[in-house]
CSV table of N, CA and C in Angstrom, one decimal:
chain,number,residue,atom,x,y,z
A,1,MET,N,150.9,122.5,63.3
A,1,MET,CA,150.8,121.4,64.3
A,1,MET,C,151.8,120.2,63.8
A,2,ARG,N,152.5,119.7,64.8
A,2,ARG,CA,153.3,118.5,64.5
A,2,ARG,C,152.5,117.3,64.3
A,3,LEU,N,153.0,116.4,63.4
A,3,LEU,CA,152.3,115.1,63.1
A,3,LEU,C,152.1,114.3,64.4
A,4,LEU,N,153.1,114.3,65.2
A,4,LEU,CA,153.1,113.6,66.5
A,4,LEU,C,152.0,114.0,67.4
A,5,THR,N,151.8,115.4,67.5
A,5,THR,CA,150.7,115.9,68.3
A,5,THR,C,149.4,115.5,67.8
A,6,LEU,N,149.2,115.6,66.5
A,6,LEU,CA,148.0,115.4,65.8
A,6,LEU,C,147.6,113.8,65.9
A,7,THR,N,148.6,113.0,65.8
A,7,THR,CA,148.3,111.5,66.0
A,7,THR,C,147.9,111.3,67.4
A,8,GLU,N,148.6,111.9,68.3
A,8,GLU,CA,148.1,111.7,69.8
A,8,GLU,C,146.7,112.2,70.1
A,9,TYR,N,146.4,113.4,69.5
A,9,TYR,CA,145.1,113.8,69.7
A,9,TYR,C,143.9,113.0,69.1
A,10,CYS,N,144.2,112.4,67.9
A,10,CYS,CA,143.3,111.6,67.3
A,10,CYS,C,143.1,110.3,68.0
A,11,LEU,N,144.2,109.7,68.4
A,11,LEU,CA,144.1,108.4,69.1
A,11,LEU,C,143.4,108.6,70.5
A,12,LEU,N,143.7,109.8,71.1
A,12,LEU,CA,143.1,110.1,72.4
A,12,LEU,C,141.6,110.2,72.2
A,13,ILE,N,141.2,111.0,71.3
A,13,ILE,CA,139.8,111.1,71.0
A,13,ILE,C,139.0,109.8,70.8
A,14,PHE,N,139.6,108.9,69.9
A,14,PHE,CA,139.0,107.7,69.6
A,14,PHE,C,138.9,106.8,70.9
A,15,PHE,N,140.1,106.5,71.5
A,15,PHE,CA,140.0,105.6,72.6
A,15,PHE,C,139.3,106.2,73.9
A,16,THR,N,139.4,107.4,74.1
A,16,THR,CA,138.6,108.0,75.2
A,16,THR,C,137.1,107.9,75.0
A,17,GLY,N,136.7,108.1,73.8
A,17,GLY,CA,135.2,107.9,73.4
A,17,GLY,C,134.8,106.4,73.6
A,18,PHE,N,135.7,105.6,73.1
A,18,PHE,CA,135.4,104.2,73.3
A,18,PHE,C,135.4,103.7,74.7
A,19,TYR,N,136.3,104.3,75.5
A,19,TYR,CA,136.4,103.9,76.9
A,19,TYR,C,135.1,104.4,77.7
A,20,LEU,N,134.7,105.6,77.4
A,20,LEU,CA,133.5,106.1,78.0
A,20,LEU,C,132.2,105.3,77.5
A,21,ALA,N,132.2,104.9,76.3
A,21,ALA,CA,131.1,104.0,75.9
A,21,ALA,C,131.0,102.7,76.6
A,22,VAL,N,132.2,102.1,76.7
A,22,VAL,CA,132.3,100.8,77.3
A,22,VAL,C,131.9,100.9,78.8
A,23,THR,N,132.3,101.9,79.5
A,23,THR,CA,131.9,102.1,80.9
A,23,THR,C,130.5,102.6,81.0
A,24,GLY,N,129.8,102.8,79.9
A,24,GLY,CA,128.4,103.3,79.9
A,24,GLY,C,128.3,104.8,80.4
A,25,PHE,N,129.3,105.6,80.2
A,25,PHE,CA,129.3,107.0,80.5
A,25,PHE,C,129.1,107.2,82.0
A,26,THR,N,129.4,106.2,82.8
A,26,THR,CA,129.2,106.4,84.3
A,26,THR,C,130.5,106.4,85.0
A,27,ALA,N,131.6,106.5,84.3
A,27,ALA,CA,132.9,106.5,84.9
A,27,ALA,C,133.0,107.8,85.7
A,28,LYS,N,133.4,107.7,87.0
A,28,LYS,CA,133.5,108.9,87.9
A,28,LYS,C,134.8,108.9,88.6
A,29,ASP,N,135.2,110.1,89.0
A,29,ASP,CA,136.3,110.4,89.9
A,29,ASP,C,137.5,109.7,89.5
A,30,ILE,N,138.1,108.8,90.3
A,30,ILE,CA,139.5,108.4,90.1
A,30,ILE,C,139.5,107.3,89.0
A,31,GLY,N,138.5,106.6,88.8
A,31,GLY,CA,138.4,105.7,87.6
A,31,GLY,C,138.4,106.3,86.3
A,32,LEU,N,137.7,107.5,86.2
A,32,LEU,CA,137.7,108.2,85.0
A,32,LEU,C,139.1,108.8,84.7
A,33,TYR,N,139.7,109.4,85.7
A,33,TYR,CA,141.1,110.1,85.6
A,33,TYR,C,142.1,109.2,85.2
A,34,ILE,N,142.1,108.0,86.0
A,34,ILE,CA,143.2,107.0,85.7
A,34,ILE,C,143.0,106.4,84.3
A,35,GLY,N,141.8,106.1,83.9
A,35,GLY,CA,141.5,105.6,82.5
A,35,GLY,C,142.0,106.6,81.4
A,36,ILE,N,141.6,107.8,81.6
A,36,ILE,CA,142.1,108.8,80.5
A,36,ILE,C,143.6,109.0,80.6
A,37,ALA,N,144.2,109.0,81.8
A,37,ALA,CA,145.6,109.1,81.8
A,37,ALA,C,146.3,107.9,81.2
A,38,LEU,N,145.9,106.7,81.4
A,38,LEU,CA,146.4,105.5,80.8
A,38,LEU,C,146.2,105.6,79.3
A,39,ILE,N,145.1,106.0,78.8
A,39,ILE,CA,144.8,106.1,77.4
A,39,ILE,C,145.8,107.2,76.8
A,40,TYR,N,146.0,108.3,77.4
A,40,TYR,CA,147.0,109.2,76.9
A,40,TYR,C,148.4,108.7,76.9
A,41,ILE,N,148.8,108.0,77.9
A,41,ILE,CA,150.2,107.5,78.0
A,41,ILE,C,150.4,106.5,76.9
A,42,PHE,N,149.4,105.6,76.8
A,42,PHE,CA,149.6,104.5,75.7
A,42,PHE,C,149.5,105.2,74.3
A,43,SER,N,148.7,106.2,74.0
A,43,SER,CA,148.6,106.8,72.7
A,43,SER,C,149.9,107.5,72.5
A,44,HIS,N,150.5,108.2,73.5
A,44,HIS,CA,151.7,108.9,73.3
A,44,HIS,C,152.9,107.9,72.9
A,45,ILE,N,153.0,106.9,73.6
A,45,ILE,CA,154.0,105.9,73.4
A,45,ILE,C,153.8,105.3,72.0
A,46,PHE,N,152.6,104.9,71.6
A,46,PHE,CA,152.4,104.3,70.4
A,46,PHE,C,152.7,105.3,69.2
A,47,SER,N,152.2,106.5,69.4
A,47,SER,CA,152.4,107.4,68.3
A,47,SER,C,153.9,107.8,68.1
A,48,LYS,N,154.6,107.9,69.2
A,48,LYS,CA,156.0,108.2,69.1
A,48,LYS,C,156.8,107.1,68.5
A,49,ARG,N,156.5,105.9,68.8
A,49,ARG,CA,157.3,104.7,68.3
A,49,ARG,C,156.9,104.6,66.8
A,50,LEU,N,155.6,104.7,66.4
A,50,LEU,CA,155.2,104.6,65.1
A,50,LEU,C,155.8,105.6,64.1
A,51,LEU,N,155.9,106.9,64.6
A,51,LEU,CA,156.4,107.9,63.7
A,51,LEU,C,157.9,108.0,63.8
A,52,GLU,N,158.6,107.5,64.8
A,52,GLU,CA,160.0,107.4,64.8
A,52,GLU,C,160.6,106.4,63.8
A,53,LYS,N,159.8,105.3,63.7
A,53,LYS,CA,160.2,104.3,62.7
A,53,LYS,C,160.2,104.8,61.4
A,54,ARG,N,159.3,105.6,61.0
A,54,ARG,CA,159.2,106.2,59.7
A,54,ARG,C,159.9,107.6,59.6
A,55,GLY,N,160.5,108.1,60.6
A,55,GLY,CA,161.3,109.3,60.5
A,55,GLY,C,160.4,110.6,60.4
A,56,LYS,N,159.2,110.5,60.8
A,56,LYS,CA,158.3,111.7,60.7
A,56,LYS,C,157.8,112.3,62.0
A,57,GLU,N,158.6,112.2,63.0
A,57,GLU,CA,158.0,112.7,64.3
A,57,GLU,C,158.0,114.2,64.4
A,58,ASN,N,158.9,114.9,63.5
A,58,ASN,CA,158.9,116.4,63.5
A,58,ASN,C,158.2,117.0,62.3
A,59,LYS,N,157.6,116.2,61.5
A,59,LYS,CA,156.9,116.8,60.3
A,59,LYS,C,155.8,117.7,60.7
A,60,GLN,N,155.6,118.8,60.1
A,60,GLN,CA,154.5,119.7,60.3
A,60,GLN,C,153.3,119.4,59.4
A,61,VAL,N,152.2,119.6,59.9
A,61,VAL,CA,150.8,119.4,59.2
A,61,VAL,C,150.1,120.7,59.2
A,62,HIS,N,149.6,121.0,57.9
A,62,HIS,CA,148.8,122.3,57.8
A,62,HIS,C,147.6,122.3,58.7
A,63,LEU,N,147.1,123.4,59.0
A,63,LEU,CA,146.0,123.5,60.0
A,63,LEU,C,144.7,122.9,59.4
A,64,PHE,N,144.5,123.1,58.1
A,64,PHE,CA,143.3,122.5,57.5
A,64,PHE,C,143.2,121.0,57.6
A,65,PHE,N,144.4,120.4,57.4
A,65,PHE,CA,144.4,118.9,57.5
A,65,PHE,C,144.3,118.5,58.9
A,66,SER,N,144.9,119.3,59.9
A,66,SER,CA,144.7,119.0,61.3
A,66,SER,C,143.3,119.0,61.8
A,67,VAL,N,142.5,120.0,61.3
A,67,VAL,CA,141.1,120.1,61.7
A,67,VAL,C,140.3,119.0,61.1
A,68,LEU,N,140.7,118.6,59.8
A,68,LEU,CA,140.0,117.5,59.1
A,68,LEU,C,140.2,116.2,59.9
A,69,ALA,N,141.5,116.0,60.3
A,69,ALA,CA,141.8,114.7,61.0
A,69,ALA,C,141.1,114.6,62.3
A,70,ILE,N,141.0,115.7,63.0
A,70,ILE,CA,140.4,115.7,64.3
A,70,ILE,C,138.8,115.5,64.2
A,71,ILE,N,138.2,116.2,63.1
A,71,ILE,CA,136.8,115.9,62.9
A,71,ILE,C,136.6,114.5,62.4
A,72,GLY,N,137.4,114.0,61.6
A,72,GLY,CA,137.3,112.6,61.1
A,72,GLY,C,137.5,111.6,62.3
A,73,SER,N,138.4,111.9,63.2
A,73,SER,CA,138.5,111.1,64.5
A,73,SER,C,137.3,111.0,65.3
A,74,VAL,N,136.6,112.2,65.4
A,74,VAL,CA,135.4,112.2,66.2
A,74,VAL,C,134.2,111.5,65.4
A,75,PHE,N,134.2,111.6,64.1
A,75,PHE,CA,133.3,111.0,63.3
A,75,PHE,C,133.4,109.5,63.4
A,76,ILE,N,134.6,109.0,63.2
A,76,ILE,CA,134.8,107.5,63.3
A,76,ILE,C,134.5,107.0,64.7
A,77,THR,N,134.9,107.7,65.7
A,77,THR,CA,134.6,107.3,67.0
A,77,THR,C,133.1,107.1,67.3
A,78,VAL,N,132.3,108.1,66.9
A,78,VAL,CA,130.8,108.1,67.0
A,78,VAL,C,130.2,106.9,66.1
A,79,LEU,N,130.8,106.7,65.0
A,79,LEU,CA,130.3,105.7,64.1
A,79,LEU,C,130.6,104.3,64.7
A,80,CYS,N,131.8,104.1,65.3
A,80,CYS,CA,132.2,102.7,65.9
A,80,CYS,C,131.3,102.5,67.1
A,81,ILE,N,131.1,103.5,67.9
A,81,ILE,CA,130.2,103.4,69.1
A,81,ILE,C,128.8,103.1,68.6
A,82,ALA,N,128.3,103.7,67.6
A,82,ALA,CA,126.9,103.4,67.2
A,82,ALA,C,126.8,102.0,66.6
A,83,LEU,N,127.8,101.6,65.9
A,83,LEU,CA,127.8,100.3,65.3
A,83,LEU,C,127.8,99.2,66.4
A,84,VAL,N,128.7,99.4,67.4
A,84,VAL,CA,128.7,98.4,68.5
A,84,VAL,C,127.4,98.4,69.3
A,85,ALA,N,126.8,99.6,69.5
A,85,ALA,CA,125.6,99.7,70.2
A,85,ALA,C,124.5,99.0,69.4
A,86,SER,N,124.4,99.2,68.2
A,86,SER,CA,123.3,98.6,67.4
A,86,SER,C,123.5,97.1,67.3
A,87,PHE,N,124.6,96.6,67.3
A,87,PHE,CA,124.8,95.1,67.2
A,87,PHE,C,124.7,94.4,68.6
A,88,SER,N,124.8,95.2,69.7
A,88,SER,CA,124.6,94.5,71.0
A,88,SER,C,123.2,94.2,71.4
A,89,ASN,N,122.3,94.9,70.7
A,89,ASN,CA,120.9,94.6,71.1
A,89,ASN,C,120.4,93.5,70.3
């Protein structure tokens, strides 16, 4: 897997989880689709610019590290959502 793709996936997982938590998991139809599309567009642009600055946009990442990064992204997302929810009450 390319590092660019992995970075996009991790950012998409994190910000989509946060978007759904902020909307209270009630986003439906066009609002949900537009929100996820905007999150993907911004994560793609940010990832591409970040990795192009460092010259690593075509670097390959091993499958094991890709799986660890995606699992870590899910874990961090759930942790942040739990922390925000616990402090809001």
